[in-house]
PDB file of C-alpha atoms and ligand atoms in Angstrom:
ATOM      1  CA  MET A   1      27.400   2.273  13.434  1.00 80.00           C
ATOM      2  CA  SER A   2      25.990   2.499  10.105  1.00 93.00           C
ATOM      3  CA  LYS A   3      22.921   0.342   8.710  1.00 97.00           C
ATOM      4  CA  THR A   4      22.067  -0.875   5.198  1.00 98.00           C
ATOM      5  CA  PHE A   5      18.674  -1.679   4.205  1.00 98.00           C
ATOM      6  CA  ALA A   6      16.469  -2.327   0.897  1.00 98.00           C
ATOM      7  CA  VAL A   7      14.182  -2.981  -0.976  1.00 98.00           C
ATOM      8  CA  ILE A   8      13.916  -5.984  -2.710  1.00 98.00           C
ATOM      9  CA  GLY A   9      12.141  -6.867  -6.211  1.00 97.00           C
ATOM     10  CA  ASP A  10      11.826  -7.415  -9.783  1.00 97.00           C
ATOM     11  CA  PRO A  11      11.463  -4.976 -11.728  1.00 94.00           C
ATOM     12  CA  ILE A  12      12.769  -2.773  -9.015  1.00 96.00           C
ATOM     13  CA  ASP A  13      14.514  -0.141 -11.065  1.00 92.00           C
ATOM     14  CA  HIS A  14      12.130   2.481 -10.572  1.00 89.00           C
ATOM     15  CA  SER A  15      11.404   2.024  -6.817  1.00 93.00           C
ATOM     16  CA  LEU A  16      10.941   5.269  -4.949  1.00 94.00           C
ATOM     17  CA  SER A  17      12.339   3.646  -1.423  1.00 96.00           C
ATOM     18  CA  PRO A  18      15.706   4.461  -2.052  1.00 97.00           C
ATOM     19  CA  ASN A  19      15.187   8.555  -2.503  1.00 96.00           C
ATOM     20  CA  ILE A  20      12.167   8.388   0.230  1.00 97.00           C
ATOM     21  CA  HIS A  21      14.582   6.354   2.916  1.00 98.00           C
ATOM     22  CA  SER A  22      17.789   8.126   1.983  1.00 97.00           C
ATOM     23  CA  ALA A  23      16.061  11.660   2.286  1.00 97.00           C
ATOM     24  CA  ALA A  24      15.224  10.776   5.777  1.00 98.00           C
ATOM     25  CA  PHE A  25      18.883   9.444   6.579  1.00 98.00           C
ATOM     26  CA  ARG A  26      20.394  12.970   5.705  1.00 97.00           C
ATOM     27  CA  GLU A  27      17.548  14.960   7.482  1.00 97.00           C
ATOM     28  CA  LEU A  28      18.099  13.160  10.290  1.00 97.00           C
ATOM     29  CA  ASN A  29      22.202  12.727  10.061  1.00 97.00           C
ATOM     30  CA  LEU A  30      22.353   9.019  10.420  1.00 97.00           C
ATOM     31  CA  GLU A  31      25.136   7.466   8.267  1.00 95.00           C
ATOM     32  CA  ASN A  32      22.842   4.448   7.080  1.00 97.00           C
ATOM     33  CA  SER A  33      22.372   3.902   3.100  1.00 98.00           C
ATOM     34  CA  TYR A  34      19.126   1.803   1.696  1.00 98.00           C
ATOM     35  CA  ILE A  35      19.595  -0.245  -1.691  1.00 97.00           C
ATOM     36  CA  ALA A  36      17.527  -1.469  -4.959  1.00 97.00           C
ATOM     37  CA  TYR A  37      18.106  -5.193  -4.871  1.00 98.00           C
ATOM     38  CA  ARG A  38      16.661  -7.406  -7.615  1.00 98.00           C
ATOM     39  CA  ILE A  39      15.571 -10.602  -6.990  1.00 98.00           C
ATOM     40  CA  PRO A  40      14.104 -12.176  -9.633  1.00 98.00           C
ATOM     41  CA  LYS A  41      11.041 -14.555  -9.496  1.00 96.00           C
ATOM     42  CA  GLY A  42      12.109 -18.183  -8.290  1.00 97.00           C
ATOM     43  CA  GLU A  43      15.471 -16.624  -6.187  1.00 98.00           C
ATOM     44  CA  LEU A  44      13.976 -15.123  -3.199  1.00 98.00           C
ATOM     45  CA  SER A  45      15.443 -17.689  -0.774  1.00 98.00           C
ATOM     46  CA  GLU A  46      19.090 -17.180  -2.407  1.00 98.00           C
ATOM     47  CA  GLY A  47      18.165 -13.474  -2.292  1.00 98.00           C
ATOM     48  CA  ILE A  48      17.627 -13.528   1.374  1.00 98.00           C
ATOM     49  CA  GLU A  49      20.977 -15.367   2.205  1.00 97.00           C
ATOM     50  CA  SER A  50      22.868 -12.827   0.274  1.00 97.00           C
ATOM     51  CA  LEU A  51      21.147  -9.766   2.320  1.00 98.00           C
ATOM     52  CA  LYS A  52      21.346 -11.826   5.403  1.00 97.00           C
ATOM     53  CA  LYS A  53      25.586 -11.771   4.686  1.00 97.00           C
ATOM     54  CA  ILE A  54      25.904  -8.396   4.829  1.00 96.00           C
ATOM     55  CA  LYS A  55      23.659  -8.382   7.706  1.00 97.00           C
ATOM     56  CA  ILE A  56      21.145  -5.784   6.255  1.00 98.00           C
ATOM     57  CA  ALA A  57      19.397  -4.157   8.769  1.00 98.00           C
ATOM     58  CA  GLY A  58      15.682  -4.606   7.456  1.00 98.00           C
ATOM     59  CA  PHE A  59      14.374  -4.692   3.695  1.00 98.00           C
ATOM     60  CA  ASN A  60      11.391  -3.705   2.012  1.00 98.00           C
ATOM     61  CA  VAL A  61       9.295  -6.480  -0.173  1.00 98.00           C
ATOM     62  CA  THR A  62       7.483  -5.584  -3.034  1.00 96.00           C
ATOM     63  CA  ILE A  63       6.299  -7.560  -6.357  1.00 92.00           C
ATOM     64  CA  PRO A  64       6.334 -10.280  -6.691  1.00 94.00           C
ATOM     65  CA  HIS A  65       7.442 -11.282  -3.631  1.00 97.00           C
ATOM     66  CA  LYS A  66       5.113 -10.104  -0.935  1.00 95.00           C
ATOM     67  CA  VAL A  67       3.588 -13.646  -0.739  1.00 92.00           C
ATOM     68  CA  GLU A  68       6.346 -15.988  -1.365  1.00 96.00           C
ATOM     69  CA  MET A  69       8.363 -13.772   1.760  1.00 97.00           C
ATOM     70  CA  MET A  70       5.855 -15.124   4.541  1.00 97.00           C
ATOM     71  CA  LYS A  71       7.899 -18.367   4.107  1.00 97.00           C
ATOM     72  CA  TYR A  72      11.139 -17.441   4.858  1.00 98.00           C
ATOM     73  CA  LEU A  73       9.954 -15.415   8.311  1.00 98.00           C
ATOM     74  CA  ASP A  74      11.508 -16.577  12.076  1.00 98.00           C
ATOM     75  CA  LYS A  75       8.458 -13.962  13.114  1.00 98.00           C
ATOM     76  CA  MET A  76       5.227 -12.132  12.097  1.00 98.00           C
ATOM     77  CA  ASP A  77       3.449  -8.895  13.201  1.00 97.00           C
ATOM     78  CA  GLU A  78      -0.176  -8.919  13.202  1.00 94.00           C
ATOM     79  CA  SER A  79      -0.244  -7.085  10.457  1.00 93.00           C
ATOM     80  CA  CYS A  80       1.253  -9.492   8.227  1.00 95.00           C
ATOM     81  CA  SER A  81      -0.328 -12.622   9.708  1.00 95.00           C
ATOM     82  CA  VAL A  82      -3.746 -10.924   9.029  1.00 94.00           C
ATOM     83  CA  ILE A  83      -3.053  -9.770   5.610  1.00 95.00           C
ATOM     84  CA  GLY A  84      -0.894 -12.695   4.716  1.00 93.00           C
ATOM     85  CA  ALA A  85       1.466 -10.908   3.018  1.00 94.00           C
ATOM     86  CA  VAL A  86       4.365  -8.727   3.978  1.00 97.00           C
ATOM     87  CA  ASN A  87       6.206  -5.174   2.627  1.00 97.00           C
ATOM     88  CA  THR A  88       8.869  -4.816   5.437  1.00 98.00           C
ATOM     89  CA  VAL A  89      11.611  -7.265   7.514  1.00 98.00           C
ATOM     90  CA  THR A  90      13.684  -6.444  10.593  1.00 98.00           C
ATOM     91  CA  ASN A  91      16.858  -8.682  11.084  1.00 98.00           C
ATOM     92  CA  THR A  92      18.012  -8.731  14.479  1.00 97.00           C
ATOM     93  CA  GLU A  93      20.948 -11.096  13.992  1.00 96.00           C
ATOM     94  CA  GLY A  94      19.479 -13.739  11.394  1.00 96.00           C
ATOM     95  CA  ILE A  95      15.595 -13.489  12.924  1.00 98.00           C
ATOM     96  CA  LEU A  96      13.617 -11.864  10.487  1.00 98.00           C
ATOM     97  CA  LYS A  97      10.426 -10.665  11.499  1.00 98.00           C
ATOM     98  CA  GLY A  98       7.771  -9.390   9.157  1.00 98.00           C
ATOM     99  CA  TYR A  99       5.153  -6.653   9.049  1.00 98.00           C
ATOM    100  CA  ASN A 100       3.215  -5.286   6.107  1.00 97.00           C
ATOM    101  CA  THR A 101       2.763  -1.282   6.785  1.00 98.00           C
ATOM    102  CA  ASP A 102       0.502  -1.115   3.369  1.00 97.00           C
ATOM    103  CA  MET A 103      -2.491  -0.970   5.958  1.00 96.00           C
ATOM    104  CA  ASP A 104      -0.988   1.840   8.404  1.00 96.00           C
ATOM    105  CA  GLY A 105       0.193   3.298   4.796  1.00 98.00           C
ATOM    106  CA  PHE A 106      -3.325   3.751   3.097  1.00 98.00           C
ATOM    107  CA  LEU A 107      -4.992   4.743   6.634  1.00 98.00           C
ATOM    108  CA  ASP A 108      -2.168   7.273   7.357  1.00 97.00           C
ATOM    109  CA  PRO A 109      -3.903  10.223   5.009  1.00 98.00           C
ATOM    110  CA  PHE A 110      -7.430   9.872   6.489  1.00 98.00           C
ATOM    111  CA  LYS A 111      -5.430  10.350   9.730  1.00 97.00           C
ATOM    112  CA  LYS A 112      -4.006  13.245   8.650  1.00 96.00           C
ATOM    113  CA  LYS A 113      -7.020  14.875   6.993  1.00 97.00           C
ATOM    114  CA  GLU A 114      -9.436  13.741  10.110  1.00 97.00           C
ATOM    115  CA  ILE A 115     -11.359  11.995   8.070  1.00 97.00           C
ATOM    116  CA  LYS A 116     -13.665   9.246   9.773  1.00 97.00           C
ATOM    117  CA  ILE A 117     -13.774   5.449   8.189  1.00 98.00           C
ATOM    118  CA  GLN A 118     -15.911   4.449  10.851  1.00 98.00           C
ATOM    119  CA  ASP A 119     -20.001   3.877   9.795  1.00 98.00           C
ATOM    120  CA  THR A 120     -18.761   4.444   5.627  1.00 98.00           C
ATOM    121  CA  LYS A 121     -19.870   2.829   3.040  1.00 98.00           C
ATOM    122  CA  ILE A 122     -16.973   1.718   0.589  1.00 98.00           C
ATOM    123  CA  LEU A 123     -16.672   1.193  -3.145  1.00 98.00           C
ATOM    124  CA  LEU A 124     -12.889  -0.809  -3.564  1.00 98.00           C
ATOM    125  CA  LEU A 125     -11.858  -1.732  -7.140  1.00 98.00           C
ATOM    126  CA  GLY A 126      -9.150  -4.313  -6.784  1.00 97.00           C
ATOM    127  CA  ALA A 127      -8.888  -7.849  -5.349  1.00 97.00           C
ATOM    128  CA  GLY A 128      -5.065  -7.975  -5.334  1.00 92.00           C
ATOM    129  CA  GLY A 129      -2.415  -8.257  -2.327  1.00 90.00           C
ATOM    130  CA  ALA A 130      -2.617  -4.466  -2.021  1.00 95.00           C
ATOM    131  CA  ALA A 131      -6.749  -4.746  -1.888  1.00 96.00           C
ATOM    132  CA  ARG A 132      -6.821  -7.244   0.983  1.00 95.00           C
ATOM    133  CA  ALA A 133      -4.411  -4.825   3.240  1.00 97.00           C
ATOM    134  CA  ILE A 134      -7.025  -2.262   2.548  1.00 98.00           C
ATOM    135  CA  VAL A 135      -9.902  -4.068   3.780  1.00 98.00           C
ATOM    136  CA  ALA A 136      -7.920  -5.237   6.592  1.00 97.00           C
ATOM    137  CA  GLY A 137      -7.380  -1.314   7.311  1.00 97.00           C
ATOM    138  CA  VAL A 138     -10.714  -0.613   6.893  1.00 98.00           C
ATOM    139  CA  ALA A 139     -11.807  -3.642   8.652  1.00 97.00           C
ATOM    140  CA  LYS A 140      -9.926  -2.622  11.642  1.00 95.00           C
ATOM    141  CA  VAL A 141     -11.345   1.036  11.830  1.00 97.00           C
ATOM    142  CA  LYS A 142     -14.841  -0.563  11.401  1.00 98.00           C
ATOM    143  CA  ALA A 143     -16.121   0.798   8.038  1.00 98.00           C
ATOM    144  CA  LYS A 144     -19.971  -0.482   7.641  1.00 98.00           C
ATOM    145  CA  HIS A 145     -19.773  -2.288   4.409  1.00 98.00           C
ATOM    146  CA  ILE A 146     -17.412  -2.806   1.777  1.00 98.00           C
ATOM    147  CA  THR A 147     -18.693  -3.573  -1.831  1.00 98.00           C
ATOM    148  CA  ILE A 148     -15.341  -5.355  -3.568  1.00 98.00           C
ATOM    149  CA  ALA A 149     -15.574  -4.601  -7.485  1.00 98.00           C
ATOM    150  CA  ASN A 150     -12.856  -7.157  -9.633  1.00 98.00           C
ATOM    151  CA  ARG A 151     -12.147  -8.086 -13.292  1.00 98.00           C
ATOM    152  CA  THR A 152     -11.799 -11.506 -11.874  1.00 98.00           C
ATOM    153  CA  LEU A 153     -15.616 -12.226 -10.095  1.00 98.00           C
ATOM    154  CA  GLN A 154     -13.660 -14.794  -8.053  1.00 98.00           C
ATOM    155  CA  ASN A 155     -10.909 -13.154  -6.758  1.00 97.00           C
ATOM    156  CA  ALA A 156     -13.416 -10.693  -5.564  1.00 98.00           C
ATOM    157  CA  ASN A 157     -15.578 -13.259  -3.695  1.00 98.00           C
ATOM    158  CA  ASN A 158     -12.479 -14.538  -1.766  1.00 97.00           C
ATOM    159  CA  LEU A 159     -11.582 -11.476  -0.385  1.00 98.00           C
ATOM    160  CA  THR A 160     -15.182 -10.781   0.675  1.00 98.00           C
ATOM    161  CA  GLN A 161     -14.508 -13.975   2.466  1.00 98.00           C
ATOM    162  CA  PHE A 162     -11.391 -12.545   4.419  1.00 97.00           C
ATOM    163  CA  ALA A 163     -13.644  -9.030   5.158  1.00 98.00           C
ATOM    164  CA  ASN A 164     -16.722 -10.850   6.632  1.00 98.00           C
ATOM    165  CA  LYS A 165     -14.146 -13.095   8.398  1.00 96.00           C
ATOM    166  CA  ILE A 166     -12.844 -10.367  10.051  1.00 95.00           C
ATOM    167  CA  GLY A 167     -16.081  -9.091  10.814  1.00 97.00           C
ATOM    168  CA  LEU A 168     -16.768  -6.515   7.912  1.00 98.00           C
ATOM    169  CA  ASP A 169     -19.669  -6.496   6.006  1.00 98.00           C
ATOM    170  CA  ALA A 170     -18.811  -7.351   2.268  1.00 98.00           C
ATOM    171  CA  ASN A 171     -19.968  -7.982  -1.024  1.00 98.00           C
ATOM    172  CA  ALA A 172     -18.401  -9.020  -4.230  1.00 98.00           C
ATOM    173  CA  ILE A 173     -19.556  -7.850  -8.161  1.00 98.00           C
ATOM    174  CA  THR A 174     -17.139  -7.378 -10.982  1.00 98.00           C
ATOM    175  CA  ILE A 175     -16.116  -4.132 -12.300  1.00 97.00           C
ATOM    176  CA  GLU A 176     -18.478  -3.871 -15.029  1.00 95.00           C
ATOM    177  CA  ASN A 177     -21.434  -4.323 -12.868  1.00 95.00           C
ATOM    178  CA  VAL A 178     -20.422  -1.218 -10.666  1.00 96.00           C
ATOM    179  CA  GLY A 179     -23.288   0.660 -12.526  1.00 89.00           C
ATOM    180  CA  ASP A 180     -23.827   4.533 -12.820  1.00 86.00           C
ATOM    181  CA  ASP A 181     -24.936   5.084  -9.590  1.00 90.00           C
ATOM    182  CA  LEU A 182     -22.657   5.850  -6.775  1.00 96.00           C
ATOM    183  CA  LYS A 183     -24.353   8.283  -4.608  1.00 94.00           C
ATOM    184  CA  ASP A 184     -24.456   5.694  -2.076  1.00 94.00           C
ATOM    185  CA  TYR A 185     -20.598   5.347  -1.539  1.00 97.00           C
ATOM    186  CA  ASP A 186     -18.912   7.655   0.804  1.00 98.00           C
ATOM    187  CA  ILE A 187     -15.312   6.666  -0.194  1.00 98.00           C
ATOM    188  CA  ILE A 188     -14.521   5.001  -3.599  1.00 98.00           C
ATOM    189  CA  VAL A 189     -10.330   3.521  -3.735  1.00 98.00           C
ATOM    190  CA  ASN A 190      -9.038   2.386  -6.849  1.00 98.00           C
ATOM    191  CA  ALA A 191      -6.804  -0.719  -6.340  1.00 98.00           C
ATOM    192  CA  THR A 192      -6.446  -2.279  -9.664  1.00 97.00           C
ATOM    193  CA  SER A 193      -3.480  -1.569 -11.395  1.00 94.00           C
ATOM    194  CA  ILE A 194      -5.327   0.562 -13.702  1.00 97.00           C
ATOM    195  CA  GLY A 195      -3.617   4.009 -14.351  1.00 96.00           C
ATOM    196  CA  LEU A 196      -0.094   2.816 -13.760  1.00 92.00           C
ATOM    197  CA  LYS A 197      -0.111   3.064 -18.074  1.00 93.00           C
ATOM    198  CA  ASN A 198      -2.321   6.182 -18.561  1.00 95.00           C
ATOM    199  CA  GLU A 199      -5.430   4.091 -18.544  1.00 97.00           C
ATOM    200  CA  PRO A 200      -8.941   5.699 -18.426  1.00 97.00           C
ATOM    201  CA  SER A 201     -10.598   5.124 -15.450  1.00 97.00           C
ATOM    202  CA  PRO A 202     -11.957   1.833 -14.830  1.00 96.00           C
ATOM    203  CA  ILE A 203     -15.276   3.508 -14.211  1.00 97.00           C
ATOM    204  CA  SER A 204     -17.446   6.171 -14.331  1.00 96.00           C
ATOM    205  CA  LEU A 205     -17.501   8.843 -11.451  1.00 96.00           C
ATOM    206  CA  GLU A 206     -20.134  11.126 -13.254  1.00 95.00           C
ATOM    207  CA  SER A 207     -22.487  10.325 -10.200  1.00 95.00           C
ATOM    208  CA  ILE A 208     -20.369  11.170  -7.344  1.00 96.00           C
ATOM    209  CA  LYS A 209     -21.510  12.957  -3.961  1.00 93.00           C
ATOM    210  CA  PRO A 210     -18.960  16.153  -4.328  1.00 92.00           C
ATOM    211  CA  GLU A 211     -18.130  15.083  -0.302  1.00 95.00           C
ATOM    212  CA  THR A 212     -17.146  11.342  -1.942  1.00 97.00           C
ATOM    213  CA  ILE A 213     -13.827  10.555  -0.922  1.00 98.00           C
ATOM    214  CA  VAL A 214     -12.172   9.574  -4.144  1.00 98.00           C
ATOM    215  CA  TYR A 215      -8.717   7.399  -3.564  1.00 98.00           C
ATOM    216  CA  ASP A 216      -6.333   6.152  -5.699  1.00 98.00           C
ATOM    217  CA  ILE A 217      -3.700   3.827  -4.742  1.00 98.00           C
ATOM    218  CA  VAL A 218      -1.875   4.220  -8.075  1.00 96.00           C
ATOM    219  CA  TYR A 219       0.693   6.462  -7.657  1.00 94.00           C
ATOM    220  CA  MET A 220       2.917   7.033 -11.016  1.00 92.00           C
ATOM    221  CA  PRO A 221       1.274   8.775 -12.547  1.00 94.00           C
ATOM    222  CA  MET A 222       0.320  11.237  -9.561  1.00 95.00           C
ATOM    223  CA  ASN A 223      -2.445  12.605 -11.377  1.00 96.00           C
ATOM    224  CA  THR A 224      -4.402   9.617 -12.963  1.00 98.00           C
ATOM    225  CA  ASP A 225      -7.261   9.854 -15.215  1.00 98.00           C
ATOM    226  CA  PHE A 226      -9.439   8.567 -12.450  1.00 98.00           C
ATOM    227  CA  LEU A 227      -8.338  11.226 -10.288  1.00 98.00           C
ATOM    228  CA  LYS A 228      -8.888  13.841 -12.625  1.00 98.00           C
ATOM    229  CA  LYS A 229     -12.559  12.817 -13.124  1.00 97.00           C
ATOM    230  CA  ALA A 230     -13.116  12.874  -9.478  1.00 97.00           C
ATOM    231  CA  LYS A 231     -11.601  16.372  -9.161  1.00 97.00           C
ATOM    232  CA  GLY A 232     -14.063  17.148 -12.134  1.00 96.00           C
ATOM    233  CA  LYS A 233     -17.011  16.349 -10.051  1.00 96.00           C
ATOM    234  CA  GLY A 234     -15.236  18.720  -6.764  1.00 96.00           C
ATOM    235  CA  ALA A 235     -14.997  15.477  -4.912  1.00 97.00           C
ATOM    236  CA  LYS A 236     -12.012  14.859  -2.065  1.00 96.00           C
ATOM    237  CA  ILE A 237      -8.927  13.249  -3.486  1.00 98.00           C
ATOM    238  CA  ILE A 238      -6.890  11.312  -1.846  1.00 98.00           C
ATOM    239  CA  TYR A 239      -3.126  10.425  -4.032  1.00 98.00           C
ATOM    240  CA  GLY A 240      -1.203   6.872  -4.514  1.00 97.00           C
ATOM    241  CA  TYR A 241       2.118   9.078  -2.897  1.00 97.00           C
ATOM    242  CA  GLU A 242       0.214   9.287   0.526  1.00 97.00           C
ATOM    243  CA  MET A 243       0.119   5.803   0.780  1.00 98.00           C
ATOM    244  CA  LEU A 244       3.082   5.641  -0.310  1.00 97.00           C
ATOM    245  CA  LEU A 245       4.333   8.050   2.234  1.00 97.00           C
ATOM    246  CA  GLY A 246       2.488   6.679   4.939  1.00 98.00           C
ATOM    247  CA  GLN A 247       3.850   3.048   4.703  1.00 98.00           C
ATOM    248  CA  ALA A 248       7.561   4.046   4.177  1.00 98.00           C
ATOM    249  CA  VAL A 249       7.042   6.033   7.429  1.00 98.00           C
ATOM    250  CA  ARG A 250       5.798   3.161   9.245  1.00 98.00           C
ATOM    251  CA  ALA A 251       8.309   0.958   8.293  1.00 98.00           C
ATOM    252  CA  PHE A 252      10.989   3.794   8.695  1.00 98.00           C
ATOM    253  CA  GLU A 253       9.957   4.099  12.479  1.00 98.00           C
ATOM    254  CA  ILE A 254       9.674  -0.119  12.723  1.00 98.00           C
ATOM    255  CA  TRP A 255      13.501  -0.064  11.913  1.00 98.00           C
ATOM    256  CA  HIS A 256      14.623   2.953  13.468  1.00 97.00           C
ATOM    257  CA  GLY A 257      12.458   3.402  16.843  1.00 97.00           C
ATOM    258  CA  ILE A 258      12.295   7.021  16.511  1.00 97.00           C
ATOM    259  CA  GLU A 259       9.708   9.320  14.400  1.00 97.00           C
ATOM    260  CA  ALA A 260      10.137   9.600  10.798  1.00 98.00           C
ATOM    261  CA  PRO A 261      10.873  12.997   8.666  1.00 98.00           C
ATOM    262  CA  TYR A 262       7.454  13.233   6.957  1.00 97.00           C
ATOM    263  CA  ASN A 263       8.221  16.478   5.207  1.00 96.00           C
ATOM    264  CA  ALA A 264      11.782  15.594   4.383  1.00 97.00           C
ATOM    265  CA  MET A 265      10.093  11.958   2.773  1.00 97.00           C
ATOM    266  CA  LYS A 266       7.667  13.889   0.769  1.00 97.00           C
ATOM    267  CA  LYS A 267      10.043  16.496  -0.373  1.00 96.00           C
ATOM    268  CA  ALA A 268      12.160  13.711  -1.840  1.00 95.00           C
ATOM    269  CA  LEU A 269       9.263  12.107  -3.099  1.00 93.00           C
ATOM    270  CA  LEU A 270       7.334  15.053  -4.944  1.00 92.00           C
ATOM    271  CA  GLY A 271      10.775  17.261  -5.425  1.00 84.00           C
ATOM    272  CA  GLY A 272       9.501  20.408  -3.083  1.00 54.00           C
ATOM    273  CA  VAL A 273       5.814  20.589  -4.917  1.00 47.00           C
TER     274      VAL A 273
HETATM  275  N1  LIG B 301       0.212   3.691  -3.258  1.00 97.71           N
HETATM  276  C1  LIG B 301       1.125   2.606  -2.454  1.00 97.71           C
HETATM  277  O1  LIG B 301       1.638   2.818  -1.427  1.00 97.71           O
HETATM  278  C2  LIG B 301       0.426   1.238  -3.000  1.00 97.71           C
HETATM  279  C3  LIG B 301       1.015   0.044  -2.398  1.00 97.71           C
HETATM  280  C4  LIG B 301       0.888  -1.255  -2.811  1.00 97.71           C
HETATM  281  C5  LIG B 301       0.469  -1.542  -4.287  1.00 97.71           C
HETATM  282  N2  LIG B 301      -0.013   0.038  -4.974  1.00 97.71           N
HETATM  283  C6  LIG B 301      -0.327  -0.112  -6.524  1.00 97.71           C
HETATM  284  O2  LIG B 301      -1.469  -0.713  -6.064  1.00 97.71           O
HETATM  285  C7  LIG B 301      -1.631  -1.464  -7.686  1.00 97.71           C
HETATM  286  C8  LIG B 301      -1.796  -2.866  -6.896  1.00 97.71           C
HETATM  287  O3  LIG B 301      -1.399  -3.780  -6.248  1.00 97.71           O
HETATM  288  P1  LIG B 301      -1.412  -4.797  -6.108  1.00 97.71           P
HETATM  289  O4  LIG B 301      -0.432  -5.221  -4.982  1.00 97.71           O
HETATM  290  O5  LIG B 301      -2.403  -5.365  -5.318  1.00 97.71           O
HETATM  291  O6  LIG B 301      -1.144  -6.229  -7.547  1.00 97.71           O
HETATM  292  P2  LIG B 301      -2.001  -7.576  -7.745  1.00 97.71           P
HETATM  293  O7  LIG B 301      -2.344  -8.240  -6.098  1.00 97.71           O
HETATM  294  O8  LIG B 301      -1.177  -7.705  -8.309  1.00 97.71           O
HETATM  295  O9  LIG B 301      -3.345  -7.105  -7.907  1.00 97.71           O
HETATM  296  C9  LIG B 301      -3.514  -6.499  -9.175  1.00 97.71           C
HETATM  297  C10 LIG B 301      -5.275  -6.413  -8.956  1.00 97.71           C
HETATM  298  O10 LIG B 301      -5.365  -5.240 -10.299  1.00 97.71           O
HETATM  299  C11 LIG B 301      -6.218  -5.691 -11.201  1.00 97.71           C
HETATM  300  N3  LIG B 301      -6.392  -5.670 -12.848  1.00 97.71           N
HETATM  301  C12 LIG B 301      -5.030  -5.236 -13.260  1.00 97.71           C
HETATM  302  N4  LIG B 301      -4.731  -5.399 -14.395  1.00 97.71           N
HETATM  303  C13 LIG B 301      -6.160  -5.550 -14.413  1.00 97.71           C
HETATM  304  C14 LIG B 301      -6.956  -4.643 -15.755  1.00 97.71           C
HETATM  305  N5  LIG B 301      -6.166  -4.554 -17.358  1.00 97.71           N
HETATM  306  N6  LIG B 301      -8.375  -4.558 -15.641  1.00 97.71           N
HETATM  307  C15 LIG B 301      -8.870  -4.736 -14.636  1.00 97.71           C
HETATM  308  N7  LIG B 301      -8.516  -4.953 -13.048  1.00 97.71           N
HETATM  309  C16 LIG B 301      -6.861  -4.906 -13.829  1.00 97.71           C
HETATM  310  C17 LIG B 301      -6.439  -7.131 -10.562  1.00 97.71           C
HETATM  311  O11 LIG B 301      -7.928  -7.740 -11.187  1.00 97.71           O
HETATM  312  P3  LIG B 301      -7.833  -9.676 -11.392  1.00 97.71           P
HETATM  313  O12 LIG B 301      -8.054 -10.288  -9.839  1.00 97.71           O
HETATM  314  O13 LIG B 301      -8.953  -9.657 -12.345  1.00 97.71           O
HETATM  315  O14 LIG B 301      -6.508  -9.974 -12.100  1.00 97.71           O
HETATM  316  C18 LIG B 301      -6.704  -7.219  -9.515  1.00 97.71           C
HETATM  317  O15 LIG B 301      -7.560  -6.673  -8.495  1.00 97.71           O
HETATM  318  C19 LIG B 301      -0.608  -1.186  -8.158  1.00 97.71           C
HETATM  319  O16 LIG B 301      -0.559  -0.532  -9.491  1.00 97.71           O
HETATM  320  C20 LIG B 301       0.564  -0.927  -6.861  1.00 97.71           C
HETATM  321  O17 LIG B 301       1.549   0.024  -7.876  1.00 97.71           O
HETATM  322  C21 LIG B 301       0.206   1.116  -4.460  1.00 97.71           C
END
């Protein structure tokens, strides 16, 4: 029987998820569909009722509903309860179960490239929802220390407390105080929204070591100024689209219980690059 899936959020027109999941359906000859459904802030309850009426099989959740959606879940996977936000939901006869696949999505490129996070020192820029999933991820694989740098220090402090609570050594600073000496960091991640509008890199990467891993979770544009600067210093790069693919693959596997066609999904995203 064909099933319908969706991504909900606002704005939603530019979401890449319908392309990625539709490519997977085509590759595996599944007669399912995946739609983008705009639900404005404040209308989540009605939106979910409509999805239940059409017997939606599952849906992704994006800005601004990732936290509020928690209220409407009947069950929660640990990934979702630890992070406190949901991006993937299954619907089994009206019972909604939430997952957070951003954490595994973030870790996926490290696994694929066989890069170890264990015992590394990390600089994380940003303290929003995605940063929280990243902190949970690197705590799970036993990073040594994380410095959380954010525009609003209070948000960095809150995330530091969360890191400590789940067993990860952490400290908080403002982005301006990151400084010019980054040799101490093995991994540097941008999890702010800086770059989405082609803004310059939030920090100078002049002092990084060539073996540093520099990861920008912003995926549009693909080549942010942050990554261009890192490439200029010979660093190893991880692109935001790799996390986007990782979270989509994990969502696919939760919904369908079969291995996701990674290459077909990647091709849909990059247009065969
Ligand atoms: N690749 C993927 O799969 C993936 C997955 C999830 C998210 N993302 C991307 O990650 C980014 C963050 O998403 P999110 O869900 O964490 O958003 P969020 O919860 O709204 O957090 C936004 C973060 O960016 C910071 N920020 C925003 N504008 C800034 C500015 N002008 N200067 C300095 N800092 C600024 C905020 O700092 P304050 O605390 O000071 O406000 C906060 O730390 C978005 O671009 C999103 O598209 C990518």
